Structure formats: structure tokens, C-alpha cells
mmCIF file of C-alpha atoms in Angstrom:
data_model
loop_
_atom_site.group_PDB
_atom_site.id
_atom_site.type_symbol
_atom_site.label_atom_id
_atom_site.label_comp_id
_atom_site.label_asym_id
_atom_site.label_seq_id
_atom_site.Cartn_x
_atom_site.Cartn_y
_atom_site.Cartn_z
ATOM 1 C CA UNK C 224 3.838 5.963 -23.793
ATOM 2 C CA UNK C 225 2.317 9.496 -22.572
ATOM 3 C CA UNK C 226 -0.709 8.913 -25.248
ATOM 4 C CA UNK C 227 -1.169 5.395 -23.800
ATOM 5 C CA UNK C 228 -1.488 6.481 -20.372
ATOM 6 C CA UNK C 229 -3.729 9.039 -21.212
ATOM 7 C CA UNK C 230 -5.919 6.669 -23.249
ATOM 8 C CA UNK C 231 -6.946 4.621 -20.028
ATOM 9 C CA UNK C 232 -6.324 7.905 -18.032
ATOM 10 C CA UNK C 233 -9.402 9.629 -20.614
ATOM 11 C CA UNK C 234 -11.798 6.029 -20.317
ATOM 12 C CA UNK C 235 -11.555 5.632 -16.652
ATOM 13 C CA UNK C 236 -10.932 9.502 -15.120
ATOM 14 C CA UNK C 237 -13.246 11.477 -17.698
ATOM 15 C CA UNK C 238 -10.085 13.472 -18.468
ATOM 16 C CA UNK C 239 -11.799 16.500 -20.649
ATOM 17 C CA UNK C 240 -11.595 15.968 -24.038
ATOM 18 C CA UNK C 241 -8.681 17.563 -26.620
ATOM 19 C CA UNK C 242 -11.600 19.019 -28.199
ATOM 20 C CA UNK C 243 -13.606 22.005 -26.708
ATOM 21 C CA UNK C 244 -16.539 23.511 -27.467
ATOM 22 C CA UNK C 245 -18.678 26.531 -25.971
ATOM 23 C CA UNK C 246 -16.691 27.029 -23.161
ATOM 24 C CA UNK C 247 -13.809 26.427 -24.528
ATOM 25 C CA UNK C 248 -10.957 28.922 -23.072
ATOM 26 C CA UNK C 249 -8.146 31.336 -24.548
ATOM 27 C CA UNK C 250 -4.710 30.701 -24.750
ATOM 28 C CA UNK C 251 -3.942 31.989 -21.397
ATOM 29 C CA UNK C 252 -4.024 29.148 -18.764
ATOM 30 C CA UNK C 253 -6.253 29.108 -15.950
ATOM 31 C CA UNK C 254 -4.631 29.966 -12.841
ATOM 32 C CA UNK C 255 -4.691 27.436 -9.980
ATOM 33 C CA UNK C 256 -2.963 27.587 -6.494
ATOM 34 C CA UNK C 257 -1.594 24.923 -4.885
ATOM 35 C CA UNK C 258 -1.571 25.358 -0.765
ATOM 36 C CA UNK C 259 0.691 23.360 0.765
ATOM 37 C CA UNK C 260 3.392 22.735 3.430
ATOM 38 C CA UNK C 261 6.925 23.018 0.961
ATOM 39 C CA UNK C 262 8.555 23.966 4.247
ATOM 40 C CA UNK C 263 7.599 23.029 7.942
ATOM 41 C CA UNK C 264 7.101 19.731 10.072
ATOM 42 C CA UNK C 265 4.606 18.126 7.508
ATOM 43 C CA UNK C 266 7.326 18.758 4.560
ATOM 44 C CA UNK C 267 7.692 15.309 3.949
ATOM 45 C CA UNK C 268 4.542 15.033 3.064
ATOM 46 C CA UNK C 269 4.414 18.173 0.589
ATOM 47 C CA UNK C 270 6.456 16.193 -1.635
ATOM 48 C CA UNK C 271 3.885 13.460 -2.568
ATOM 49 C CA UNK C 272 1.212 16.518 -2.675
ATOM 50 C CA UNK C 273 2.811 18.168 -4.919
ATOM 51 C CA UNK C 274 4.063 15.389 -8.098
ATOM 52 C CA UNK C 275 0.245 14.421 -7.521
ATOM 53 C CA UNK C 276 -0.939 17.899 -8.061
ATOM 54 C CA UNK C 277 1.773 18.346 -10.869
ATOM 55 C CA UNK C 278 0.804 14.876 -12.837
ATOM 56 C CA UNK C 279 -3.072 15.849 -13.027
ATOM 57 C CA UNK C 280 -1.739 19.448 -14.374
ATOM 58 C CA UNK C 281 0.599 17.494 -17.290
ATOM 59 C CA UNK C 282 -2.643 15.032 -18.246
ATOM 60 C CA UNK C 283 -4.993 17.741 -18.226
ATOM 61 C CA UNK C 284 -2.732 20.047 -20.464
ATOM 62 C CA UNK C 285 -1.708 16.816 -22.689
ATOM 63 C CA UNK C 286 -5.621 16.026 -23.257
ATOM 64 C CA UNK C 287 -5.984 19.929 -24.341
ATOM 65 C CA UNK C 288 -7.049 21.788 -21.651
ATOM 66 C CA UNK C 289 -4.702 24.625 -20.276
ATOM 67 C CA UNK C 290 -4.341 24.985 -16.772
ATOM 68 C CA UNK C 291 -1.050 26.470 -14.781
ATOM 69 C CA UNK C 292 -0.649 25.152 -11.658
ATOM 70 C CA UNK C 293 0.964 27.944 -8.880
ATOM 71 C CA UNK C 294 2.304 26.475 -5.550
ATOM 72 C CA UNK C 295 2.407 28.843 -2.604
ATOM 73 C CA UNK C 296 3.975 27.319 0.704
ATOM 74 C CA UNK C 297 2.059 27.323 4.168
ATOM 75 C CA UNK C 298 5.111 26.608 5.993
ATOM 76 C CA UNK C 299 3.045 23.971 7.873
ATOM 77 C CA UNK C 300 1.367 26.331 10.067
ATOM 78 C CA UNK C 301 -2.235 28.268 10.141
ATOM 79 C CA UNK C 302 -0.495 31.521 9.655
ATOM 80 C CA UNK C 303 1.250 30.336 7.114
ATOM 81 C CA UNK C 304 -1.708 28.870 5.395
ATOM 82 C CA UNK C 305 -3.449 32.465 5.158
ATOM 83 C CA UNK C 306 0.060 33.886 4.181
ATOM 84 C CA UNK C 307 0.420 31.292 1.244
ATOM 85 C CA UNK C 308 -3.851 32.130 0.029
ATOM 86 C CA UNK C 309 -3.212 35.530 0.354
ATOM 87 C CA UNK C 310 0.531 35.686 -1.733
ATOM 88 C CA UNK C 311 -2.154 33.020 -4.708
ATOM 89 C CA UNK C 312 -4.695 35.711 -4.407
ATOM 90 C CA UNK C 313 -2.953 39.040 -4.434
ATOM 91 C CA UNK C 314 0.666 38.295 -6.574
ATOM 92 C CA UNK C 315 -0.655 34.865 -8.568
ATOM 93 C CA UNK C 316 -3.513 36.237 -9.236
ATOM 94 C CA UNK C 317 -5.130 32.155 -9.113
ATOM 95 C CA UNK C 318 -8.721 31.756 -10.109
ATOM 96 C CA UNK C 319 -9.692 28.490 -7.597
ATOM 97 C CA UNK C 320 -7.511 26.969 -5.361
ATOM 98 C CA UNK C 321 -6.017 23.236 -4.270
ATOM 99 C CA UNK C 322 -6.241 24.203 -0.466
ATOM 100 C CA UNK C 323 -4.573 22.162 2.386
ATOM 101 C CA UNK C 324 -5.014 18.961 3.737
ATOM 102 C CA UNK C 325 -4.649 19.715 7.387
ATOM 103 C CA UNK C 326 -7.728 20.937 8.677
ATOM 104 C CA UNK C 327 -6.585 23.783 11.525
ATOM 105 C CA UNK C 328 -5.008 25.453 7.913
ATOM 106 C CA UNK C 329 -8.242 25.104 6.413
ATOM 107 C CA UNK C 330 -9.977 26.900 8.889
ATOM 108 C CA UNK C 331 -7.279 29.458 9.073
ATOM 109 C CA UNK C 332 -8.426 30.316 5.437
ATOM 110 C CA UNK C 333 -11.703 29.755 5.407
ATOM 111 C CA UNK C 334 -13.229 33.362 5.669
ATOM 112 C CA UNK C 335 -10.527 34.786 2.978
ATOM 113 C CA UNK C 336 -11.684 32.185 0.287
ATOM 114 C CA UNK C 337 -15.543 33.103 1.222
ATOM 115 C CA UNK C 338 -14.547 36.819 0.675
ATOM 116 C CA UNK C 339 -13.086 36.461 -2.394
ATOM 117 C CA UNK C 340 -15.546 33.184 -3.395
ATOM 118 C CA UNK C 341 -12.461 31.260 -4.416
ATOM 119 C CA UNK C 342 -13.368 27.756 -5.349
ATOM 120 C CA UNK C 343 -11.239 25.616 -3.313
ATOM 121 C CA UNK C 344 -10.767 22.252 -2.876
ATOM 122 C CA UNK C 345 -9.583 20.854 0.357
ATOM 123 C CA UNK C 346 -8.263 17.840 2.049
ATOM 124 C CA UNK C 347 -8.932 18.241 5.726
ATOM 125 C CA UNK C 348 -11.416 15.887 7.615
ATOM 126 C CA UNK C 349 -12.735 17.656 10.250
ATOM 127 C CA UNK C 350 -16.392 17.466 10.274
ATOM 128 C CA UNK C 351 -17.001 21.063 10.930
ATOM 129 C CA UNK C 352 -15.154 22.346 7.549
ATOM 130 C CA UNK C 353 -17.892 21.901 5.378
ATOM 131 C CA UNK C 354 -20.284 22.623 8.113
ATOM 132 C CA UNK C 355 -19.363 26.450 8.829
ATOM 133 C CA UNK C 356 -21.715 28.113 5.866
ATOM 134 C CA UNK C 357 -18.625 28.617 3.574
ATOM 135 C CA UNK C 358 -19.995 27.729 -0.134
ATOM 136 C CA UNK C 359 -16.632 27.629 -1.777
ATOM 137 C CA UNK C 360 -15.182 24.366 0.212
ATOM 138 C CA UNK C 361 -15.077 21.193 -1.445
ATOM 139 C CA UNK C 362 -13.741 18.026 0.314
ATOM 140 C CA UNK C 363 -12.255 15.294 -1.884
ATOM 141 C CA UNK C 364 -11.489 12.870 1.023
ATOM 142 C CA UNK C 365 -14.211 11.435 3.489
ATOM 143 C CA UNK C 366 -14.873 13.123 6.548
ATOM 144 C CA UNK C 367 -14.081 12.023 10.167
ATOM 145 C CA UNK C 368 -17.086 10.931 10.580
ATOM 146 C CA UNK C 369 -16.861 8.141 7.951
ATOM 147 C CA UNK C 370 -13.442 7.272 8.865
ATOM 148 C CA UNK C 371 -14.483 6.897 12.382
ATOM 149 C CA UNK C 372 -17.471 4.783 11.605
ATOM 150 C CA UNK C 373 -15.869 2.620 9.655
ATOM 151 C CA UNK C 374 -13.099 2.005 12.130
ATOM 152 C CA UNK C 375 -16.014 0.690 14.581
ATOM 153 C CA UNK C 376 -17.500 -1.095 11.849
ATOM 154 C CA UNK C 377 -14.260 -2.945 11.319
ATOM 155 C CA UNK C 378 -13.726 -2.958 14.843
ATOM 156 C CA UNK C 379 -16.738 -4.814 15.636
ATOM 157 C CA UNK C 380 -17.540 -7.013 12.913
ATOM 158 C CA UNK C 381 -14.264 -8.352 11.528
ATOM 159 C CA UNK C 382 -11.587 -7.993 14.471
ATOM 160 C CA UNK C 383 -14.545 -9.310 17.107
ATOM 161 C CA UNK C 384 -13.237 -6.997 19.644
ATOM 162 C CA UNK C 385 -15.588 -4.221 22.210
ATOM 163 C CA UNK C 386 -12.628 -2.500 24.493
ATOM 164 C CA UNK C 387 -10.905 0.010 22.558
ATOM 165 C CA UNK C 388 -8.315 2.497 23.871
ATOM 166 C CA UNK C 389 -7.675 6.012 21.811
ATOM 167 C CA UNK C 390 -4.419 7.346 21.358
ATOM 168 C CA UNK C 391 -4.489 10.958 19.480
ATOM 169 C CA UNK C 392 -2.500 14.423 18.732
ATOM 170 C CA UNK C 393 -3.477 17.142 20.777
ATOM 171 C CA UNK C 394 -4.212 19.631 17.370
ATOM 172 C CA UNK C 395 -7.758 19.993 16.263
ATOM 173 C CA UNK C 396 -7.828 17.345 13.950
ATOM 174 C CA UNK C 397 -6.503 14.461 16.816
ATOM 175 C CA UNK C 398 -8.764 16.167 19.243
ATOM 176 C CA UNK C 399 -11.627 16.033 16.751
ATOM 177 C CA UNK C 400 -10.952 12.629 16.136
ATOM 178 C CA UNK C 401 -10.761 11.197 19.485
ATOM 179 C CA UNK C 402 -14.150 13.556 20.457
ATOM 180 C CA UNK C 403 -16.458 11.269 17.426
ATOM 181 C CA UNK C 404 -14.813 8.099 18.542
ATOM 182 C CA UNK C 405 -16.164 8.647 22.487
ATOM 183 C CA UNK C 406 -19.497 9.476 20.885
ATOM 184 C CA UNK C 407 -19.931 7.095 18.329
ATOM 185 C CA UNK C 408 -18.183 4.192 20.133
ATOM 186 C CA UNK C 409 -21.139 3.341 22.559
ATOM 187 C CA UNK C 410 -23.493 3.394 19.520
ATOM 188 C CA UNK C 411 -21.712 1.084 17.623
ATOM 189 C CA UNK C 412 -21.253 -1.155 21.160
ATOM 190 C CA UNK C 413 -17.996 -0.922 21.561
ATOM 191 C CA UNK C 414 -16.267 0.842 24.978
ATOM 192 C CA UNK C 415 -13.154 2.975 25.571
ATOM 193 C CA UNK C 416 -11.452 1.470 28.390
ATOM 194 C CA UNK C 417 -9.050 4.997 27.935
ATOM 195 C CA UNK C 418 -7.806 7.912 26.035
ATOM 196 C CA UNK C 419 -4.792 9.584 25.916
ATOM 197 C CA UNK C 420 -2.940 12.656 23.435
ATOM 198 C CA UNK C 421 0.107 13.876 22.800
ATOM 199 C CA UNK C 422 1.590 16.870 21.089
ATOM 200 C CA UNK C 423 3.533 17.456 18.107
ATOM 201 C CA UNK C 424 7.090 16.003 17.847
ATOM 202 C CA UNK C 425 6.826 14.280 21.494
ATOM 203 C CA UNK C 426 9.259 11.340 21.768
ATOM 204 C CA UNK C 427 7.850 9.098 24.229
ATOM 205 C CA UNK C 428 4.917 7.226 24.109
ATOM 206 C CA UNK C 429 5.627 4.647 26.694
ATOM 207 C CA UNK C 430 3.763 5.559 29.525
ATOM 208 C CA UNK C 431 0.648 5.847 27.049
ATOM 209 C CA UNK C 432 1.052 2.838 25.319
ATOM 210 C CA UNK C 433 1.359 1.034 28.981
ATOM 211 C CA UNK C 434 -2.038 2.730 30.590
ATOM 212 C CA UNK C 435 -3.836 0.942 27.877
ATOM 213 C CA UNK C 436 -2.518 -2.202 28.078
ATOM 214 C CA UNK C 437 -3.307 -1.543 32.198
ATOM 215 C CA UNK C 438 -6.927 -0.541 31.391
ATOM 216 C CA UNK C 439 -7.374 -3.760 29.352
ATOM 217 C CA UNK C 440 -7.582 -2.406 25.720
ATOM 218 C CA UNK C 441 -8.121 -5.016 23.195
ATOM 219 C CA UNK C 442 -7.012 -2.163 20.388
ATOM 220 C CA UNK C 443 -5.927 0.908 19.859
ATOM 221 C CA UNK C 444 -6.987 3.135 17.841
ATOM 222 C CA UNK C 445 -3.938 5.940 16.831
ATOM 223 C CA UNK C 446 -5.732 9.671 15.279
ATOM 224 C CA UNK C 447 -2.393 11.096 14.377
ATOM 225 C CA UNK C 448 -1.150 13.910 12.447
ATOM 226 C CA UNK C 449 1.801 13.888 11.777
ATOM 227 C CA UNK C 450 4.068 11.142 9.934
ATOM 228 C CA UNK C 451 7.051 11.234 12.442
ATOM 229 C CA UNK C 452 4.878 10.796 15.581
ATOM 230 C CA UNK C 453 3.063 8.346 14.170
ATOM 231 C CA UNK C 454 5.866 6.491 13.008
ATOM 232 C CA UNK C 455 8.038 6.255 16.589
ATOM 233 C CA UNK C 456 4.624 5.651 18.092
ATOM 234 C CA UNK C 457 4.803 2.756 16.273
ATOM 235 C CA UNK C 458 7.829 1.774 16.752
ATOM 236 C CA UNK C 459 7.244 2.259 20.643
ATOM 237 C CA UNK C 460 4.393 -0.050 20.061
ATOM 238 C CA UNK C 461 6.590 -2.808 18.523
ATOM 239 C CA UNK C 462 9.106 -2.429 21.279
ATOM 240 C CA UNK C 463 6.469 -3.147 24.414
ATOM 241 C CA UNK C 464 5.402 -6.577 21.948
ATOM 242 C CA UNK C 465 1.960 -5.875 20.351
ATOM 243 C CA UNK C 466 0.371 -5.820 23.891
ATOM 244 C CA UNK C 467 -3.470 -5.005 21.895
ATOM 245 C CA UNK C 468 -4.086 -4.647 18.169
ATOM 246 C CA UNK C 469 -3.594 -1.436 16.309
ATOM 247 C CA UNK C 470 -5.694 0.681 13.789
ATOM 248 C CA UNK C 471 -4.932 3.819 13.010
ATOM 249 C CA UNK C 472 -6.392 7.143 10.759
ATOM 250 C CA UNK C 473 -4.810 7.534 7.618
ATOM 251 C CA UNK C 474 -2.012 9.266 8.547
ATOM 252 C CA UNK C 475 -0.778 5.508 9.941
ATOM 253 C CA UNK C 476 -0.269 4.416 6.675
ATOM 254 C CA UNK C 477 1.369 6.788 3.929
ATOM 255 C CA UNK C 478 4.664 6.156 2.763
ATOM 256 C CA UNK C 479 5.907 9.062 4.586
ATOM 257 C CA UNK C 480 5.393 7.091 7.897
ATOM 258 C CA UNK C 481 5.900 3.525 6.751
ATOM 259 C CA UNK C 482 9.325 4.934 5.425
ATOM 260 C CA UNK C 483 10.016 6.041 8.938
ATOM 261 C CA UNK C 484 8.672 3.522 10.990
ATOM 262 C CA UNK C 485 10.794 0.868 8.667
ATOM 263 C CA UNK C 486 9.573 -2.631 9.907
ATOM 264 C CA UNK C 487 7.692 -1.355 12.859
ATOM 265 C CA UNK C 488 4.726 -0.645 10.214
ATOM 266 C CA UNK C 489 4.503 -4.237 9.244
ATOM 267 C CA UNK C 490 1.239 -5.388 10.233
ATOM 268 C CA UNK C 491 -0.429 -2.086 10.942
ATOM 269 C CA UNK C 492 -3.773 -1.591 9.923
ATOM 270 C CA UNK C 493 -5.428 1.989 8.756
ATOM 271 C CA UNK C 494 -8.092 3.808 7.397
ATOM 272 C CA UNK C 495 -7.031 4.711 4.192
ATOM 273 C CA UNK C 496 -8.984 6.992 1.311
ATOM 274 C CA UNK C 497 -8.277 4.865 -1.707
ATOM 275 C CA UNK C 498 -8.394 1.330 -2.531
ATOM 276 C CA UNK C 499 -4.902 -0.264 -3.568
ATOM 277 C CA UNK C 500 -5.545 -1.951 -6.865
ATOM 278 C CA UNK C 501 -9.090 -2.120 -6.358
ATOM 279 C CA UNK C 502 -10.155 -0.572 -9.771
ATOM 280 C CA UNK C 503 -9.309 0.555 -13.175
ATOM 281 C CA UNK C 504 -8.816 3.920 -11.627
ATOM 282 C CA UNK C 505 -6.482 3.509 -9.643
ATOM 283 C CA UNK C 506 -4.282 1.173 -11.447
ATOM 284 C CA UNK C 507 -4.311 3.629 -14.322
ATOM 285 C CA UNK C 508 -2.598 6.337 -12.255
ATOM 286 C CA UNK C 509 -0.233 4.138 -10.199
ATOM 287 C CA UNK C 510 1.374 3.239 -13.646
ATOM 288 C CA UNK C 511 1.228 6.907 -14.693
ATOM 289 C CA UNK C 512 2.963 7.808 -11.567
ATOM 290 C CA UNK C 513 5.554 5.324 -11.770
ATOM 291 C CA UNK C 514 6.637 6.502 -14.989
ATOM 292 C CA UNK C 515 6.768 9.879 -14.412
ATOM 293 C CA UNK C 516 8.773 9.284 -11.125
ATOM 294 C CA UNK C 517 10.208 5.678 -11.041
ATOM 295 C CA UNK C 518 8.237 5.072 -7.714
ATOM 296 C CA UNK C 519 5.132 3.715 -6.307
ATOM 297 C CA UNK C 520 2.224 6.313 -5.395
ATOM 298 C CA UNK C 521 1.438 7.702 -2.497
ATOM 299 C CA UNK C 522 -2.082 6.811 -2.184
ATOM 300 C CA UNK C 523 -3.012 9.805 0.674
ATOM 301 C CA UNK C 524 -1.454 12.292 -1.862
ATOM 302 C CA UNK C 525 -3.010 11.175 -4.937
ATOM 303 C CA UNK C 526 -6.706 13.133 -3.582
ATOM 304 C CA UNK C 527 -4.573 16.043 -5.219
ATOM 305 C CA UNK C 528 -4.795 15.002 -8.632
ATOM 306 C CA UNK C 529 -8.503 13.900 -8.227
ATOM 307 C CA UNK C 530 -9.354 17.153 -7.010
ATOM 308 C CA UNK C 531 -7.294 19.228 -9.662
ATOM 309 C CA UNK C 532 -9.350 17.159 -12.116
ATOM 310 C CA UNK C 533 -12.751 17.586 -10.741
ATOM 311 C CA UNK C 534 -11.389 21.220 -11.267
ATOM 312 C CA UNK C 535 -10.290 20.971 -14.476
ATOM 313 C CA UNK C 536 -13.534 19.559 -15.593
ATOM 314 C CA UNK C 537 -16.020 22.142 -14.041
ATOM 315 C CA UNK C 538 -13.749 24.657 -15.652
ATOM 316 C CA UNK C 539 -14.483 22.995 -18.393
ATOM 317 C CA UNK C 540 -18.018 22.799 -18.106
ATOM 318 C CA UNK C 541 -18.968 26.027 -17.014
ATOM 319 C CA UNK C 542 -16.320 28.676 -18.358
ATOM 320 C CA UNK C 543 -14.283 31.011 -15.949
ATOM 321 C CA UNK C 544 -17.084 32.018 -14.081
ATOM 322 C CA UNK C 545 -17.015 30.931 -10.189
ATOM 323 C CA UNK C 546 -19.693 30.758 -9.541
ATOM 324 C CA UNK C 547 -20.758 28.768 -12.738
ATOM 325 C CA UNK C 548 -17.670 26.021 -11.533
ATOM 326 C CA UNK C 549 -19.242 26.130 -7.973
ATOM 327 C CA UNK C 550 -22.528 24.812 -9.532
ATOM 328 C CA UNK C 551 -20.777 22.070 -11.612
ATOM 329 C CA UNK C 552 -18.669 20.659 -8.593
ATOM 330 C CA UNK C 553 -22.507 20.661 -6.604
ATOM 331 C CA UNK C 554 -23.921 18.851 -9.892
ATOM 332 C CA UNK C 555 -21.091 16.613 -9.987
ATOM 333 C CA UNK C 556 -22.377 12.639 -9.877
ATOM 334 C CA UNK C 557 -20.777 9.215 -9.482
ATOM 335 C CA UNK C 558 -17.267 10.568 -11.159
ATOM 336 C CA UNK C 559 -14.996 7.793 -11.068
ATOM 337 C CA UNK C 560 -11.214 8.946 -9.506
ATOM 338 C CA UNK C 561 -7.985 7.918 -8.078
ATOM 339 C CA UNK C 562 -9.527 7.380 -4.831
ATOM 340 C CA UNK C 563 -12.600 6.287 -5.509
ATOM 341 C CA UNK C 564 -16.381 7.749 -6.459
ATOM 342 C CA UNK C 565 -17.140 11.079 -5.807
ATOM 343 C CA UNK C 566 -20.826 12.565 -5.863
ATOM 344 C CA UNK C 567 -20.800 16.336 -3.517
ATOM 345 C CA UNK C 568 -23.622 16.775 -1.429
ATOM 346 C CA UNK C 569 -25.052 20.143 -0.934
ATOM 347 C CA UNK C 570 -22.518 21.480 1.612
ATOM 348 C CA UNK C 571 -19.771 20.111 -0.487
ATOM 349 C CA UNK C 572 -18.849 16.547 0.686
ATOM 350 C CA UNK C 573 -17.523 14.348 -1.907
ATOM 351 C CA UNK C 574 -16.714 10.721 -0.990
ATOM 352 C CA UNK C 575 -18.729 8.850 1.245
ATOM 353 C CA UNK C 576 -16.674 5.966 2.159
ATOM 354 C CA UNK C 577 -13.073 4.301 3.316
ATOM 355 C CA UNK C 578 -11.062 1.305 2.941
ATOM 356 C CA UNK C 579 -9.251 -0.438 5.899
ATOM 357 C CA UNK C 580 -6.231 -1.411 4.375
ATOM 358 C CA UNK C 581 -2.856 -3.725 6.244
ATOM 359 C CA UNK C 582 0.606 -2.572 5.721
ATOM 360 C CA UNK C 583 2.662 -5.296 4.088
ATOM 361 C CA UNK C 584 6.599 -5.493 2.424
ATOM 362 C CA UNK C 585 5.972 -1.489 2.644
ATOM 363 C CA UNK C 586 3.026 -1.014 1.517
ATOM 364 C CA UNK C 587 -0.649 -0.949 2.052
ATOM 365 C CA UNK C 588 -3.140 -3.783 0.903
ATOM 366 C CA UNK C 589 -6.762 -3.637 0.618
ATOM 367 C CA UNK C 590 -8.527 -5.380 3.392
ATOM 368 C CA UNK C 591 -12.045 -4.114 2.477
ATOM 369 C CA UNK C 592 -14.218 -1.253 1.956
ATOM 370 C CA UNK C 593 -16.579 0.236 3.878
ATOM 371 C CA UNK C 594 -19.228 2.460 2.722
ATOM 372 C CA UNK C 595 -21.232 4.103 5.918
ATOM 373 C CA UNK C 596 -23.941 6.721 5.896
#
């Protein structure tokens, strides 16, 4: 079954071939470190990282190549993110890195992993990431930016509504969020009627959810961070009756929060990174997944095993030299993954659009994608 999987796996991912050739490597595996919260408030989501991360390092290792994947824990916190690098660099000993998803952790790292020009691959989508001269960041999901725009987009065009309230975390990445929406809203000719945050772990989001239905919001748009906010958020939102329509940022719709939220997700619409059934891709690794772990993907998670791929392939490609891999990641064009195309731009951007996708019998559906420049 493994060399079936791997057969669609090899035609659709570009999985390196079992045979190598000029930069071919020696029996000891290539070390790569895995950054992510084991431990923390954003635990729950760790788990889904990590069998992601963990299925890319079986195909690659079943297709030939030899890779060893080393998972340090960032206890959900910035100084636990730098703790984690530093433990990968100094006692792993890792050659590139699978860095964190949240972006205040990426930051927190971000001048170690230029010191040591560590190849790392990231997950955060805070504009500013790849924007800070650091050479050695490469983002496998799409930016803010994108995921903002194409809220608008879909906002505009196929929900016919203008007023929009904003509902986000107080972290960076909320913040962030809520900070594009203000300035791209106007643009796009839409208006926020209001904006409100929270913080972590609050428990009541009544009073919020009632000033926009007083300012006469037509939606809501939720940048959230975490999957248990989110999730009694939205169940706050079902209890006051759907008083406006609700799109959130990814975080609205990954199985960690639809778990949690239970029948309060039904309905909810979100940006999401991949596109549920939408191509060979993606289908390919959903059945992988499912065998390995007799459930259905994660689809936020699964930009893990794209980006331990793209890894595995510039490895490939250009030997264990960093800055060599660097290069190929830059050269890298139109490769087909998991969640979607990826082509990196010069300061290390890889995908380019988003999906808006519904939540359904637990799950999200494709609604359409959006590609935005």
C-alpha cells in the first residue's frame, strides 16, 4: 500500500527520486528541526504539526532520500521558541529548520537563524517576516496580506455586503491582522462600522459580539489565534442568533477549533491555505494521511509536510551546502504541493493565493479560490 501511495505521492509532489546522483548524500541523515509548540496553549495544534512533519519525513526516506527529523518544543511562547532553535542548533546539531507557525515566535528567532544562516522554513503570516532583511526565511503559507485581500474580495463580490466589523486577538498576529483590514478595506469599498480585540484565553465575547450588531455590521470578520478562543467565540456567536455573517482567518477553521466549537462551527466560513479536494495533490496526501493515522487531515497542518519537502528537494539539488539549498528554494517554480503551488519570490514568499472554504458535517468545503496580487 506504502509503494502505492508513494507512486501518486512521486507523480503529483515531485518526491526526489530513489535514485541519486551528484549530490547524492552519505549514510548519515540530514538533520532537520522541527519548532513547535509540544507543550503550551497552542498544544492542540502541535499534534497535527507534527504527524504532518513526520509523514513527509517517512515518504521522503521511503523514496531514498535520508533525512532525520528532530522536534524541539517552544512551549508556545517567544522565549520558548529561541529556547527550542537554540537546544536544534547547539545539542541536535540540525542543518535547516521547520520553524513555527505563529509569527511573534518567528520573530523571536529570527536574528539566531540569520547568525547561524539556518535555512528555515516558517509558517507565520505576518507581513513583516519576510520583510526584515533575514535571507534564511521561507514562508510556505500566504501572507496576511493575501488572506486579507481575499477576504474583501469575497466580501464584496460574492456575499454583496460593504459594512464589516473586525473582531481580533490582541498578539501581533490579530493586531497585524485587524491593522491591513482598516487599510485595505476602504480600497476594496468596503467600511468598518467597528473593531474590537481580545486577549488570549478570555471567556466572554458578548459585549463584543453585541457592539457590532449595534454599529450595524453586516459581517464579521474574526483574526484569531488561538483554537479555543476562536471556538467559544463562536459558540458566543451562535448563542446571540447569527445577528451578521461570519468569516474568519484560518485559524476559524482547523479541526482543532471545529472539534471545540462542536456544532457552533457549522456554517462558518474561513480563509483557509489549501483547497479540500481540489487537486491531485491534495487528495494524494489526505489518503496517505488517513492510512497512516485512521483520520482525516488537518489541512492548516499539512504546510508542514510541503515545506519539509521543498526541503528535502533543495537538499537534494544542491548538496549540504546552505547556502547552495538557499539558492534552490529562491529558484524554486510552480512546484505542485499539499496546499497548493508554490513559486518564492526574492524575499522568500511562496504561495500567492487562498481559498474561502464553509465548514460543513465537520469539515471544511471549498467555496472558491482566490488568487490576488
Amino acid at each position: 500500500m506504502l509503494k502505492k501511495i508513494l507512486h501518486v505521492l512521486v507523480g503529483v509532489l515531485g518526491i526526489i527520486s530513489v535514485c541519486f546522483t551528484g549530490s547524492a548524500l552519505s549514510a548519515e541523515p540530514v538533520l532537520i528541526g522541527m519548532n513547535t509548540p509540544v507543550t503550551g496553549a497552542a498544544a492542540g495544534e502541535a499534534v497535527y504539526f507534527m504527524k504532518a512533519a513526520k509523514l513527509a519525513e517517512k515518504h521522503a526516506n521511503a523514496a531514498g532520500y535520508n533525512i532525520k527529523l528532530l522536534i524541539q518544543d517552544n512551549q508556545s511562547t517567544n522565549p520558548g521558541a529561541l529556547a527550542a532553535l537554540n537546544k536544534s542548533i547547539e545539542q541536535d546539531h540540525i542543518f535547516a529548520l521547520l520553524g513555527p507557525i505563529k509569527s511573534t515566535q518567528v520573530l523571536a528567532i529570527s536574528d539566531r537563524v540569520k547568525q547561524t544562516e539556518l535555512p528555515t522554513l516558517i509558517g507565520g503570516t505576518n507581513v513583516n517576516l519576510t520583510q526584515q532583511g533575514n535571507p534564511w526565511f521561507f514562508r510556505c503559507r500566504p501572507d496576511d496580506s493575501i488572506v486579507v485581500k481575499v477576504m474583501l474580495k469575497y466580501i464584496k463580490e460574492d456575499m454583496g455586503l460593504t459594512k464589516i466589523a473586525v473582531l481580533h486577538d490582541a498578539d501581533a498576529f490579530g493586531t497585524g491582522g485587524a491593522d491591513l483590514i482598516d487599510a485595505l478595506a476602504p480600497k476594496a469599498g468596503l467600511t468598518v462600522v467597528k473593531r474590537e480585540k481580545y486577549t488570549t484565553k478570555d471567556k466572554d465575547y458578548t459585549a463584543q459580539l453585541l457592539a457590532f450588531r449595534v454599529a450595524g455590521a453586516e459581517v464579521m470578520i474574526h483574526y484569531g489565534t488561538n483554537a479555543e478562543d476562536v471556538a467559544v467565540c463562536q459558540r458566543q456567536y451562535r448563542q446571540l442568533g447569527l445577528p451578521y455573517a461570519y468569516i474568519g482567518s484560518p485559524s476559524s477553521a482547523v479541526k482543532d477549533t471545529i472539534h471545540l466549537a462542536g456544532k457552533a462551527a457549522e456554517g462558518i466560513l474561513a480563509i483557509a491555505d489549501a483547497t479540500p479536494g481540489g487537486s491531485p495533490e491534495y487528495t494524494a496526501y489526505s489518503e496517505a494521511y488517513k492510512k497512516e493515522y485512521g483520520e482525516e487531515m488537518d489541512a492548516w497542518a499539512a504546510w508542514n509536510y510541503d515545506a519539509l519537502m521543498i526541503l528535502a528537494r533543495a537538499i537534494h539539488e544542491a548538496g549540504p551546502d546552505r547556502s547552495k539549498v538557499r539558492e534552490a528554494i529562491l529558484n524554486l517554480r510552480d512546484y505542485r504541493g499539499v496546499l497548493g503551488t508554490y513559486s518564492f519570490s526574492p524575499n522568500g514568499d511562496g504561495r500567492h493565493s487562498a481559498c474561502v472554504v464553509e465548514v460543513k458535517k465537520g469539515q471544511p468545503v471549498l467555496k472558491k479560490i482566490v488568487t490576488v496580487e
